[in-house]
PDB file of C-alpha atoms and ligand atoms in Angstrom:
ATOM      1  CA  MET M  10      19.924   6.110 -11.843  1.00 98.00           C
ATOM      2  CA  GLU M  11      20.564   2.429 -11.154  1.00 98.00           C
ATOM      3  CA  ARG M  12      17.532   0.432 -10.079  1.00 98.00           C
ATOM      4  CA  LEU M  13      18.410  -2.395  -7.744  1.00 98.00           C
ATOM      5  CA  VAL M  14      15.818  -4.856  -6.541  1.00 97.00           C
ATOM      6  CA  ASP M  15      17.802  -7.478  -4.713  1.00 95.00           C
ATOM      7  CA  LYS M  16      20.266  -7.395  -1.871  1.00 98.00           C
ATOM      8  CA  ALA M  17      23.155  -9.035  -3.762  1.00 98.00           C
ATOM      9  CA  ALA M  18      22.995  -6.455  -6.570  1.00 98.00           C
ATOM     10  CA  MET M  19      22.830  -3.641  -4.020  1.00 98.00           C
ATOM     11  CA  ARG M  20      25.867  -5.008  -2.203  1.00 98.00           C
ATOM     12  CA  ARG M  21      27.847  -5.254  -5.463  1.00 98.00           C
ATOM     13  CA  TRP M  22      26.925  -1.662  -6.402  1.00 98.00           C
ATOM     14  CA  SER M  23      28.056  -0.458  -2.992  1.00 98.00           C
ATOM     15  CA  GLN M  24      31.367  -2.353  -3.232  1.00 98.00           C
ATOM     16  CA  ARG M  25      32.045  -0.915  -6.698  1.00 98.00           C
ATOM     17  CA  THR M  26      31.211   2.598  -5.532  1.00 98.00           C
ATOM     18  CA  HIS M  27      33.479   2.353  -2.504  1.00 98.00           C
ATOM     19  CA  ALA M  28      36.260   0.823  -4.639  1.00 98.00           C
ATOM     20  CA  ALA M  29      36.058   3.958  -6.811  1.00 98.00           C
ATOM     21  CA  GLY M  30      36.698   6.012  -3.678  1.00 98.00           C
ATOM     22  CA  ARG M  31      33.180   7.445  -3.491  1.00 98.00           C
ATOM     23  CA  ARG M  32      31.337   8.011  -0.213  1.00 98.00           C
ATOM     24  CA  ILE M  33      27.784   6.651  -0.079  1.00 99.00           C
ATOM     25  CA  ALA M  34      24.785   8.304   1.590  1.00 99.00           C
ATOM     26  CA  LEU M  35      21.639   6.269   2.253  1.00 99.00           C
ATOM     27  CA  VAL M  36      18.156   7.744   2.598  1.00 99.00           C
ATOM     28  CA  PRO M  37      15.801   5.006   3.839  1.00 98.00           C
ATOM     29  CA  THR M  38      12.111   5.549   2.964  1.00 98.00           C
ATOM     30  CA  MET M  39       8.880   3.636   2.651  1.00 98.00           C
ATOM     31  CA  GLY M  40       8.011   5.345  -0.635  1.00 97.00           C
ATOM     32  CA  GLY M  41       5.009   7.573  -1.274  1.00 97.00           C
ATOM     33  CA  LEU M  42       7.673  10.186  -1.817  1.00 98.00           C
ATOM     34  CA  HIS M  43       7.027  13.895  -1.239  1.00 98.00           C
ATOM     35  CA  ALA M  44       9.065  17.091  -0.883  1.00 98.00           C
ATOM     36  CA  GLY M  45      10.114  16.090   2.655  1.00 98.00           C
ATOM     37  CA  HIS M  46      11.859  12.998   1.322  1.00 98.00           C
ATOM     38  CA  LEU M  47      13.459  15.011  -1.496  1.00 98.00           C
ATOM     39  CA  ALA M  48      14.873  17.462   1.048  1.00 98.00           C
ATOM     40  CA  LEU M  49      16.568  14.476   2.699  1.00 98.00           C
ATOM     41  CA  VAL M  50      17.994  13.494  -0.691  1.00 98.00           C
ATOM     42  CA  ALA M  51      19.395  17.009  -1.190  1.00 98.00           C
ATOM     43  CA  LEU M  52      21.000  16.908   2.259  1.00 98.00           C
ATOM     44  CA  ALA M  53      22.438  13.461   1.529  1.00 98.00           C
ATOM     45  CA  ARG M  54      24.020  14.849  -1.631  1.00 98.00           C
ATOM     46  CA  ASP M  55      25.853  17.470   0.479  1.00 98.00           C
ATOM     47  CA  HIS M  56      27.476  14.721   2.566  1.00 98.00           C
ATOM     48  CA  ALA M  57      28.481  12.089   0.018  1.00 98.00           C
ATOM     49  CA  ASP M  58      29.469  11.415  -3.591  1.00 98.00           C
ATOM     50  CA  ALA M  59      26.719   8.901  -4.310  1.00 98.00           C
ATOM     51  CA  VAL M  60      23.153   8.838  -2.959  1.00 98.00           C
ATOM     52  CA  VAL M  61      21.132   5.644  -2.513  1.00 98.00           C
ATOM     53  CA  VAL M  62      17.431   5.893  -1.686  1.00 98.00           C
ATOM     54  CA  SER M  63      15.704   2.767  -0.457  1.00 98.00           C
ATOM     55  CA  VAL M  64      11.976   2.315  -0.962  1.00 98.00           C
ATOM     56  CA  TYR M  65      10.620  -0.515   1.159  1.00 98.00           C
ATOM     57  CA  VAL M  66       7.399  -0.755   3.143  1.00 98.00           C
ATOM     58  CA  ASN M  67       8.793  -2.694   6.085  1.00 97.00           C
ATOM     59  CA  PRO M  68       6.169  -5.112   7.402  1.00 96.00           C
ATOM     60  CA  THR M  69       7.861  -5.660  10.775  1.00 96.00           C
ATOM     61  CA  GLN M  70       7.356  -2.061  11.894  1.00 96.00           C
ATOM     62  CA  PHE M  71       3.576  -2.011  11.419  1.00 95.00           C
ATOM     63  CA  ASP M  72       1.548  -2.722  14.539  1.00 90.00           C
ATOM     64  CA  ARG M  73      -1.770  -2.738  12.637  1.00 90.00           C
ATOM     65  CA  ALA M  74      -2.309  -4.944   9.557  1.00 92.00           C
ATOM     66  CA  ALA M  75      -4.844  -2.447   8.146  1.00 92.00           C
ATOM     67  CA  ASP M  76      -2.239   0.338   8.266  1.00 91.00           C
ATOM     68  CA  LEU M  77       0.274  -1.842   6.385  1.00 94.00           C
ATOM     69  CA  ALA M  78      -2.333  -2.769   3.749  1.00 94.00           C
ATOM     70  CA  ALA M  79      -3.424   0.864   3.263  1.00 92.00           C
ATOM     71  CA  TYR M  80       0.103   2.311   3.124  1.00 94.00           C
ATOM     72  CA  PRO M  81       0.492   4.229  -0.188  1.00 91.00           C
ATOM     73  CA  ARG M  82       2.655   2.458  -2.765  1.00 94.00           C
ATOM     74  CA  ASP M  83       3.600   3.916  -6.157  1.00 96.00           C
ATOM     75  CA  LEU M  84       7.075   2.775  -7.153  1.00 97.00           C
ATOM     76  CA  ALA M  85       6.844   4.216 -10.684  1.00 98.00           C
ATOM     77  CA  ALA M  86       6.115   7.718  -9.365  1.00 98.00           C
ATOM     78  CA  ASP M  87       8.806   7.353  -6.674  1.00 98.00           C
ATOM     79  CA  ALA M  88      11.400   6.247  -9.247  1.00 98.00           C
ATOM     80  CA  ALA M  89      10.545   9.201 -11.516  1.00 98.00           C
ATOM     81  CA  ALA M  90      10.893  11.673  -8.626  1.00 98.00           C
ATOM     82  CA  LEU M  91      14.238  10.176  -7.565  1.00 98.00           C
ATOM     83  CA  GLU M  92      15.563  10.131 -11.127  1.00 98.00           C
ATOM     84  CA  ALA M  93      14.652  13.824 -11.458  1.00 98.00           C
ATOM     85  CA  ALA M  94      16.391  14.524  -8.140  1.00 98.00           C
ATOM     86  CA  GLY M  95      19.633  13.041  -9.501  1.00 98.00           C
ATOM     87  CA  VAL M  96      19.755  10.041  -7.173  1.00 98.00           C
ATOM     88  CA  ASP M  97      22.470   7.516  -8.082  1.00 98.00           C
ATOM     89  CA  ALA M  98      20.704   4.328  -7.044  1.00 98.00           C
ATOM     90  CA  LEU M  99      17.183   3.310  -6.081  1.00 98.00           C
ATOM     91  CA  PHE M 100      17.127   0.211  -3.896  1.00 98.00           C
ATOM     92  CA  ALA M 101      13.617  -1.254  -3.919  1.00 98.00           C
ATOM     93  CA  PRO M 102      13.828  -4.826  -2.639  1.00 98.00           C
ATOM     94  CA  ALA M 103      10.720  -7.008  -2.822  1.00 96.00           C
ATOM     95  CA  ASP M 104      11.457  -8.578   0.554  1.00 97.00           C
ATOM     96  CA  MET M 105      14.259  -7.758   2.983  1.00 98.00           C
ATOM     97  CA  TYR M 106      13.547 -10.892   5.041  1.00 98.00           C
ATOM     98  CA  ASP M 107      14.029 -13.600   2.359  1.00 97.00           C
ATOM     99  CA  GLY M 108      10.549 -14.982   2.943  1.00 96.00           C
ATOM    100  CA  VAL M 109      11.003 -15.361   6.709  1.00 95.00           C
ATOM    101  CA  ALA M 110       7.714 -14.104   8.148  1.00 86.00           C
ATOM    102  CA  GLN M 111       8.830 -14.170  11.786  1.00 89.00           C
ATOM    103  CA  PRO M 112      12.551 -13.402  12.077  1.00 95.00           C
ATOM    104  CA  SER M 113      14.281 -14.686  15.191  1.00 97.00           C
ATOM    105  CA  THR M 114      16.953 -11.977  15.251  1.00 98.00           C
ATOM    106  CA  TRP M 115      16.007  -8.441  16.268  1.00 98.00           C
ATOM    107  CA  VAL M 116      17.836  -5.225  17.063  1.00 98.00           C
ATOM    108  CA  THR M 117      16.217  -3.536  20.052  1.00 98.00           C
ATOM    109  CA  VAL M 118      16.912  -0.180  21.674  1.00 98.00           C
ATOM    110  CA  GLU M 119      15.544  -0.198  25.230  1.00 97.00           C
ATOM    111  CA  GLY M 120      14.098   2.673  27.247  1.00 96.00           C
ATOM    112  CA  LEU M 121      13.943   5.321  24.560  1.00 97.00           C
ATOM    113  CA  THR M 122      11.463   3.158  22.644  1.00 98.00           C
ATOM    114  CA  ASP M 123       9.045   2.718  25.588  1.00 96.00           C
ATOM    115  CA  ARG M 124       7.620   6.222  25.326  1.00 96.00           C
ATOM    116  CA  LEU M 125       5.712   8.400  22.815  1.00 98.00           C
ATOM    117  CA  CYS M 126       5.083   6.310  19.668  1.00 97.00           C
ATOM    118  CA  GLY M 127       6.653   3.258  21.320  1.00 97.00           C
ATOM    119  CA  ALA M 128       4.038   3.232  24.082  1.00 96.00           C
ATOM    120  CA  THR M 129       1.114   2.800  21.697  1.00 92.00           C
ATOM    121  CA  ARG M 130       2.776   0.995  18.796  1.00 93.00           C
ATOM    122  CA  PRO M 131       4.195  -2.219  20.295  1.00 92.00           C
ATOM    123  CA  GLY M 132       7.062  -3.663  18.254  1.00 95.00           C
ATOM    124  CA  HIS M 133       7.239  -0.635  15.947  1.00 97.00           C
ATOM    125  CA  PHE M 134      10.733   0.550  16.825  1.00 98.00           C
ATOM    126  CA  ARG M 135      12.100  -2.988  16.987  1.00 98.00           C
ATOM    127  CA  GLY M 136      10.966  -3.348  13.368  1.00 98.00           C
ATOM    128  CA  VAL M 137      12.583  -0.024  12.449  1.00 98.00           C
ATOM    129  CA  THR M 138      15.941  -0.696  14.104  1.00 98.00           C
ATOM    130  CA  THR M 139      16.089  -4.206  12.678  1.00 98.00           C
ATOM    131  CA  VAL M 140      15.350  -3.182   9.094  1.00 98.00           C
ATOM    132  CA  VAL M 141      17.639  -0.139   9.261  1.00 99.00           C
ATOM    133  CA  THR M 142      20.457  -2.393  10.515  1.00 99.00           C
ATOM    134  CA  LYS M 143      19.776  -4.745   7.594  1.00 98.00           C
ATOM    135  CA  PHE M 144      19.933  -1.782   5.176  1.00 98.00           C
ATOM    136  CA  PHE M 145      23.204  -0.645   6.751  1.00 99.00           C
ATOM    137  CA  ASN M 146      24.613  -4.177   6.378  1.00 98.00           C
ATOM    138  CA  VAL M 147      23.621  -4.424   2.703  1.00 98.00           C
ATOM    139  CA  VAL M 148      24.268  -0.851   1.521  1.00 98.00           C
ATOM    140  CA  ALA M 149      27.265  -0.147   3.802  1.00 98.00           C
ATOM    141  CA  PRO M 150      26.646   3.611   3.680  1.00 99.00           C
ATOM    142  CA  ASP M 151      29.104   6.130   5.106  1.00 98.00           C
ATOM    143  CA  VAL M 152      26.216   8.457   5.987  1.00 98.00           C
ATOM    144  CA  ALA M 153      22.467   8.018   6.450  1.00 99.00           C
ATOM    145  CA  VAL M 154      19.834  10.767   6.593  1.00 99.00           C
ATOM    146  CA  PHE M 155      16.677  10.663   8.726  1.00 98.00           C
ATOM    147  CA  GLY M 156      13.995  13.354   9.118  1.00 98.00           C
ATOM    148  CA  ARG M 157      13.160  15.222  12.304  1.00 98.00           C
ATOM    149  CA  LYS M 158       9.499  14.663  11.547  1.00 98.00           C
ATOM    150  CA  ASP M 159      10.083  11.240  13.095  1.00 98.00           C
ATOM    151  CA  LEU M 160      12.068  12.711  15.983  1.00 98.00           C
ATOM    152  CA  GLN M 161      11.911   9.604  18.167  1.00 98.00           C
ATOM    153  CA  GLN M 162      13.023   7.407  15.263  1.00 98.00           C
ATOM    154  CA  LEU M 163      16.023   9.698  14.676  1.00 98.00           C
ATOM    155  CA  LYS M 164      17.029   9.514  18.369  1.00 98.00           C
ATOM    156  CA  VAL M 165      16.589   5.737  18.424  1.00 98.00           C
ATOM    157  CA  ILE M 166      18.734   5.273  15.305  1.00 98.00           C
ATOM    158  CA  GLU M 167      21.438   7.611  16.639  1.00 98.00           C
ATOM    159  CA  ARG M 168      21.598   5.594  19.833  1.00 98.00           C
ATOM    160  CA  MET M 169      21.622   2.250  18.026  1.00 98.00           C
ATOM    161  CA  VAL M 170      24.498   3.328  15.783  1.00 99.00           C
ATOM    162  CA  ARG M 171      26.476   4.644  18.747  1.00 98.00           C
ATOM    163  CA  GLU M 172      25.947   1.670  21.034  1.00 98.00           C
ATOM    164  CA  LEU M 173      26.477  -0.968  18.327  1.00 98.00           C
ATOM    165  CA  ASP M 174      29.456   0.808  16.696  1.00 98.00           C
ATOM    166  CA  GLN M 175      27.716   0.637  13.328  1.00 98.00           C
ATOM    167  CA  GLY M 176      30.039   3.311  11.952  1.00 98.00           C
ATOM    168  CA  VAL M 177      27.430   5.214   9.936  1.00 99.00           C
ATOM    169  CA  ALA M 178      27.253   9.000  10.390  1.00 98.00           C
ATOM    170  CA  ILE M 179      23.613   9.911  11.093  1.00 98.00           C
ATOM    171  CA  ILE M 180      22.303  13.243   9.857  1.00 98.00           C
ATOM    172  CA  GLY M 181      19.015  14.703  11.094  1.00 98.00           C
ATOM    173  CA  ALA M 182      17.086  16.685   8.462  1.00 98.00           C
ATOM    174  CA  PRO M 183      14.644  19.510   9.296  1.00 98.00           C
ATOM    175  CA  LEU M 184      10.906  18.782   9.284  1.00 98.00           C
ATOM    176  CA  VAL M 185       9.291  19.926   6.019  1.00 98.00           C
ATOM    177  CA  ARG M 186       5.736  21.323   6.116  1.00 98.00           C
ATOM    178  CA  ASP M 187       3.123  21.997   3.463  1.00 98.00           C
ATOM    179  CA  ALA M 188       2.249  25.632   2.754  1.00 97.00           C
ATOM    180  CA  ASP M 189      -0.638  25.423   5.249  1.00 97.00           C
ATOM    181  CA  GLY M 190       1.607  24.084   8.023  1.00 98.00           C
ATOM    182  CA  LEU M 191       0.717  20.388   7.945  1.00 98.00           C
ATOM    183  CA  ALA M 192       3.848  18.216   8.200  1.00 98.00           C
ATOM    184  CA  LEU M 193       4.357  16.407   4.886  1.00 98.00           C
ATOM    185  CA  SER M 194       3.666  12.705   5.236  1.00 98.00           C
ATOM    186  CA  SER M 195       2.987   9.809   2.879  1.00 95.00           C
ATOM    187  CA  ARG M 196      -0.127   9.191   4.970  1.00 95.00           C
ATOM    188  CA  ASN M 197      -1.572  12.634   4.093  1.00 97.00           C
ATOM    189  CA  THR M 198      -2.847  11.200   0.794  1.00 95.00           C
ATOM    190  CA  ARG M 199      -5.234   9.050   2.855  1.00 95.00           C
ATOM    191  CA  LEU M 200      -6.905  12.100   4.445  1.00 97.00           C
ATOM    192  CA  THR M 201     -10.271  13.186   3.047  1.00 98.00           C
ATOM    193  CA  PRO M 202     -10.444  16.940   2.315  1.00 98.00           C
ATOM    194  CA  THR M 203     -12.472  17.388   5.532  1.00 98.00           C
ATOM    195  CA  ALA M 204     -10.000  15.390   7.626  1.00 98.00           C
ATOM    196  CA  ARG M 205      -7.073  17.244   6.088  1.00 98.00           C
ATOM    197  CA  GLN M 206      -8.647  20.573   7.039  1.00 98.00           C
ATOM    198  CA  ALA M 207      -9.278  19.298  10.582  1.00 98.00           C
ATOM    199  CA  ALA M 208      -5.695  18.012  10.798  1.00 98.00           C
ATOM    200  CA  LEU M 209      -4.378  21.578  10.558  1.00 98.00           C
ATOM    201  CA  ALA M 210      -5.276  21.768  14.265  1.00 98.00           C
ATOM    202  CA  LEU M 211      -2.167  19.655  14.902  1.00 98.00           C
ATOM    203  CA  PRO M 212       0.518  22.096  13.672  1.00 98.00           C
ATOM    204  CA  THR M 213      -1.556  25.026  14.937  1.00 98.00           C
ATOM    205  CA  ALA M 214      -1.855  23.617  18.463  1.00 98.00           C
ATOM    206  CA  LEU M 215       1.854  22.732  18.589  1.00 98.00           C
ATOM    207  CA  ALA M 216       2.806  26.226  17.389  1.00 98.00           C
ATOM    208  CA  TRP M 217       0.564  27.647  20.130  1.00 98.00           C
ATOM    209  CA  ALA M 218       2.395  25.498  22.710  1.00 98.00           C
ATOM    210  CA  ARG M 219       5.798  26.615  21.405  1.00 98.00           C
ATOM    211  CA  ASP M 220       4.699  30.255  21.691  1.00 97.00           C
ATOM    212  CA  ALA M 221       3.389  29.691  25.232  1.00 97.00           C
ATOM    213  CA  VAL M 222       6.798  28.336  26.272  1.00 97.00           C
ATOM    214  CA  ALA M 223       8.553  31.209  24.494  1.00 96.00           C
ATOM    215  CA  ALA M 224       6.343  33.587  26.498  1.00 96.00           C
ATOM    216  CA  GLY M 225       7.648  32.068  29.731  1.00 96.00           C
ATOM    217  CA  ALA M 226       5.351  29.134  30.594  1.00 97.00           C
ATOM    218  CA  THR M 227       7.286  26.399  32.415  1.00 97.00           C
ATOM    219  CA  ASP M 228       4.569  24.022  33.645  1.00 98.00           C
ATOM    220  CA  PRO M 229       3.870  21.376  30.969  1.00 98.00           C
ATOM    221  CA  ALA M 230       0.502  20.199  32.354  1.00 98.00           C
ATOM    222  CA  PRO M 231      -1.713  23.172  31.402  1.00 98.00           C
ATOM    223  CA  ILE M 232      -0.020  23.454  27.992  1.00 98.00           C
ATOM    224  CA  ILE M 233      -0.612  19.778  27.256  1.00 98.00           C
ATOM    225  CA  ALA M 234      -4.231  20.100  28.420  1.00 98.00           C
ATOM    226  CA  GLU M 235      -4.861  23.046  26.090  1.00 98.00           C
ATOM    227  CA  VAL M 236      -3.207  21.301  23.115  1.00 98.00           C
ATOM    228  CA  ARG M 237      -5.365  18.212  23.747  1.00 98.00           C
ATOM    229  CA  ARG M 238      -8.470  20.391  24.021  1.00 98.00           C
ATOM    230  CA  ARG M 239      -7.747  22.025  20.661  1.00 98.00           C
ATOM    231  CA  LEU M 240      -7.084  18.691  18.948  1.00 98.00           C
ATOM    232  CA  VAL M 241     -10.260  17.104  20.308  1.00 98.00           C
ATOM    233  CA  ALA M 242     -12.314  20.212  19.410  1.00 98.00           C
ATOM    234  CA  ALA M 243     -11.108  19.778  15.811  1.00 98.00           C
ATOM    235  CA  GLY M 244     -12.300  16.159  15.776  1.00 98.00           C
ATOM    236  CA  GLY M 245      -8.917  14.558  16.433  1.00 98.00           C
ATOM    237  CA  GLU M 246      -8.519  11.363  18.419  1.00 98.00           C
ATOM    238  CA  VAL M 247      -5.415  11.956  20.508  1.00 98.00           C
ATOM    239  CA  ASP M 248      -2.838   9.188  20.854  1.00 98.00           C
ATOM    240  CA  TYR M 249      -0.444  11.307  22.910  1.00 98.00           C
ATOM    241  CA  VAL M 250       0.629  14.880  23.547  1.00 98.00           C
ATOM    242  CA  ALA M 251       3.899  15.256  25.454  1.00 98.00           C
ATOM    243  CA  ILE M 252       6.529  17.818  26.323  1.00 98.00           C
ATOM    244  CA  VAL M 253       9.844  16.015  26.468  1.00 98.00           C
ATOM    245  CA  ASP M 254      13.546  16.649  26.881  1.00 97.00           C
ATOM    246  CA  ASP M 255      15.877  16.595  23.896  1.00 93.00           C
ATOM    247  CA  GLU M 256      17.909  13.498  24.752  1.00 92.00           C
ATOM    248  CA  GLU M 257      15.724  10.822  26.339  1.00 95.00           C
ATOM    249  CA  LEU M 258      12.436  12.204  25.035  1.00 97.00           C
ATOM    250  CA  ALA M 259      11.143  11.727  28.587  1.00 96.00           C
ATOM    251  CA  PRO M 260       8.221  13.833  29.900  1.00 97.00           C
ATOM    252  CA  LEU M 261       9.413  16.982  31.660  1.00 98.00           C
ATOM    253  CA  ALA M 262       8.145  18.066  35.077  1.00 97.00           C
ATOM    254  CA  ARG M 263       9.272  21.604  34.276  1.00 98.00           C
ATOM    255  CA  ILE M 264      10.307  23.211  30.985  1.00 97.00           C
ATOM    256  CA  GLU M 265      13.764  24.680  31.521  1.00 94.00           C
ATOM    257  CA  GLY M 266      16.231  23.574  28.831  1.00 90.00           C
ATOM    258  CA  PRO M 267      15.745  22.482  25.210  1.00 93.00           C
ATOM    259  CA  ALA M 268      12.475  20.603  24.839  1.00 97.00           C
ATOM    260  CA  HIS M 269      10.057  19.348  22.225  1.00 98.00           C
ATOM    261  CA  VAL M 270       6.293  19.310  22.126  1.00 98.00           C
ATOM    262  CA  ALA M 271       5.332  16.096  20.338  1.00 98.00           C
ATOM    263  CA  ALA M 272       1.957  14.633  19.438  1.00 98.00           C
ATOM    264  CA  ALA M 273       0.302  11.771  17.585  1.00 98.00           C
ATOM    265  CA  VAL M 274      -3.345  12.184  16.595  1.00 98.00           C
ATOM    266  CA  PHE M 275      -5.814  10.300  14.422  1.00 98.00           C
ATOM    267  CA  PHE M 276      -7.805  12.411  11.974  1.00 98.00           C
ATOM    268  CA  GLY M 277     -10.387  10.473   9.974  1.00 97.00           C
ATOM    269  CA  GLY M 278      -8.671   7.227  11.026  1.00 95.00           C
ATOM    270  CA  VAL M 279      -5.235   8.338   9.771  1.00 95.00           C
ATOM    271  CA  ARG M 280      -2.482   8.581  12.379  1.00 96.00           C
ATOM    272  CA  LEU M 281      -0.380  11.741  12.059  1.00 98.00           C
ATOM    273  CA  ILE M 282       2.648  12.772  14.099  1.00 98.00           C
ATOM    274  CA  ASP M 283       4.257  16.178  14.513  1.00 98.00           C
ATOM    275  CA  ASN M 284       6.667  17.955  16.827  1.00 98.00           C
ATOM    276  CA  VAL M 285       8.114  21.414  17.471  1.00 98.00           C
ATOM    277  CA  ALA M 286      11.196  22.544  19.361  1.00 98.00           C
ATOM    278  CA  THR M 287      10.438  25.001  22.166  1.00 94.00           C
ATOM    279  CA  LEU M 288      13.481  27.237  21.814  1.00 75.00           C
TER     280      LEU M 288
HETATM  281  P1  AMP O 304       8.915   7.432   5.629  1.00 72.91           P
HETATM  282  O1  AMP O 304       8.927   7.141   4.158  1.00 72.91           O
HETATM  283  O2  AMP O 304       7.686   8.142   6.085  1.00 72.91           O
HETATM  284  O3  AMP O 304       9.268   6.234   6.456  1.00 72.91           O
HETATM  285  O4  AMP O 304      10.061   8.483   5.864  1.00 72.91           O
HETATM  286  C1  AMP O 304      11.367   8.272   5.372  1.00 72.91           C
HETATM  287  C2  AMP O 304      12.251   9.353   5.924  1.00 72.91           C
HETATM  288  O5  AMP O 304      11.752  10.621   5.508  1.00 72.91           O
HETATM  289  C3  AMP O 304      12.278   9.370   7.453  1.00 72.91           C
HETATM  290  O6  AMP O 304      13.612   9.656   7.885  1.00 72.91           O
HETATM  291  C4  AMP O 304      11.340  10.489   7.798  1.00 72.91           C
HETATM  292  O7  AMP O 304      11.636  11.120   9.025  1.00 72.91           O
HETATM  293  C5  AMP O 304      11.576  11.442   6.633  1.00 72.91           C
HETATM  294  N1  AMP O 304      10.438  12.342   6.456  1.00 72.91           N
HETATM  295  C6  AMP O 304       9.165  11.994   6.179  1.00 72.91           C
HETATM  296  N2  AMP O 304       8.385  13.094   6.142  1.00 72.91           N
HETATM  297  C7  AMP O 304       9.181  14.154   6.406  1.00 72.91           C
HETATM  298  C8  AMP O 304       8.986  15.551   6.534  1.00 72.91           C
HETATM  299  N3  AMP O 304       7.776  16.108   6.383  1.00 72.91           N
HETATM  300  N4  AMP O 304      10.039  16.336   6.820  1.00 72.91           N
HETATM  301  C9  AMP O 304      11.265  15.785   7.005  1.00 72.91           C
HETATM  302  N5  AMP O 304      11.532  14.481   6.916  1.00 72.91           N
HETATM  303  C10 AMP O 304      10.505  13.668   6.622  1.00 72.91           C
END
C-alpha cells in the first residue's frame, strides 16, 4: 500500500494509475476505521482496479469545535487495517486547505441540505461538498463509495456530482450494524458502556417504526411521536426524528411510496445518526 500525505504526490499516483489503464475507486473517510468502512473498501474493489482510501478529519464540516477536537484519530491503526484489506493507496493529507483557515470558495447544494442534519448543523454539508470536490479534483477517481449510514450525505453528493458534471460514479453502500444493532460509527468509541447500552434504543425504535409502516400505518405523526418517546425514555436527547421521501428527504404527510425513518440523537453527549428504509 502506498502512503501519500500530500496532494501533489496523490495527483502523480493517480495519473500513473490512469496511464496504466487502471480505474480508480475512492473511499473518503475521516479515519477511526471500523467494519463499516471496510465494507465500503470491499465494494470499491468490485468497481475498480485500484482503491484509494482517504483519511482526513475535515475541519470545515464540524459545526462544534469540541466535536472536532474529540473526533477519534489513530492513523497507525487505520493504516494497518487498510493494508490488511488490500488497499492500493492511503491518502492522509495533513491539511487539504494549504493553511487557509477560512476558504473563500465553497461548493453548496441548496434545498436538500436545509433539512435533517443540515437544519441543526449549520455549514456541515457545505464543508462536506467542498472537501469531497477537492478530493475528486486531486484523486480524479472514476468511482467513489459512500455509506447509507449517512443517507443525506449520499444524496447530497449524488446531486452535486450530477449538477456539476463531476463525472464520478457514486456508489451507495449498505449500512453496517454491530451485532447488537447499533450502527457502526467512529463516534461509538466515545460512548461510555452505559451510554452505549442506552443508544440501542435508536436502532430498536427505528426498527419498530419500520415494522409499524410494514403493518400498514400511513400517518407519520404518531410513529414519530412514539419513536421520540422511546428515545427520550432511554435517556436520549433527540435532535430530530423524521419520516422522509427517498429523493428530497423531505418530511412526508402520508407514507405511501419508498420512505426512510431517520433520526439523530445524543446519548451521553455523543451525536449518533441512523436510518431505516420502510419497504
Ligand atoms: P466517516 O469516516 O464517518 O466520515 O465515514 C466515511 C464513510 O463511511 C461515509 O461514506 C460513511 O457513510 C461510511 N460509513 C460510516 N459508518 C458506516 C456504517 N456503519 N455503514 C456503512 N457505511 C458507513
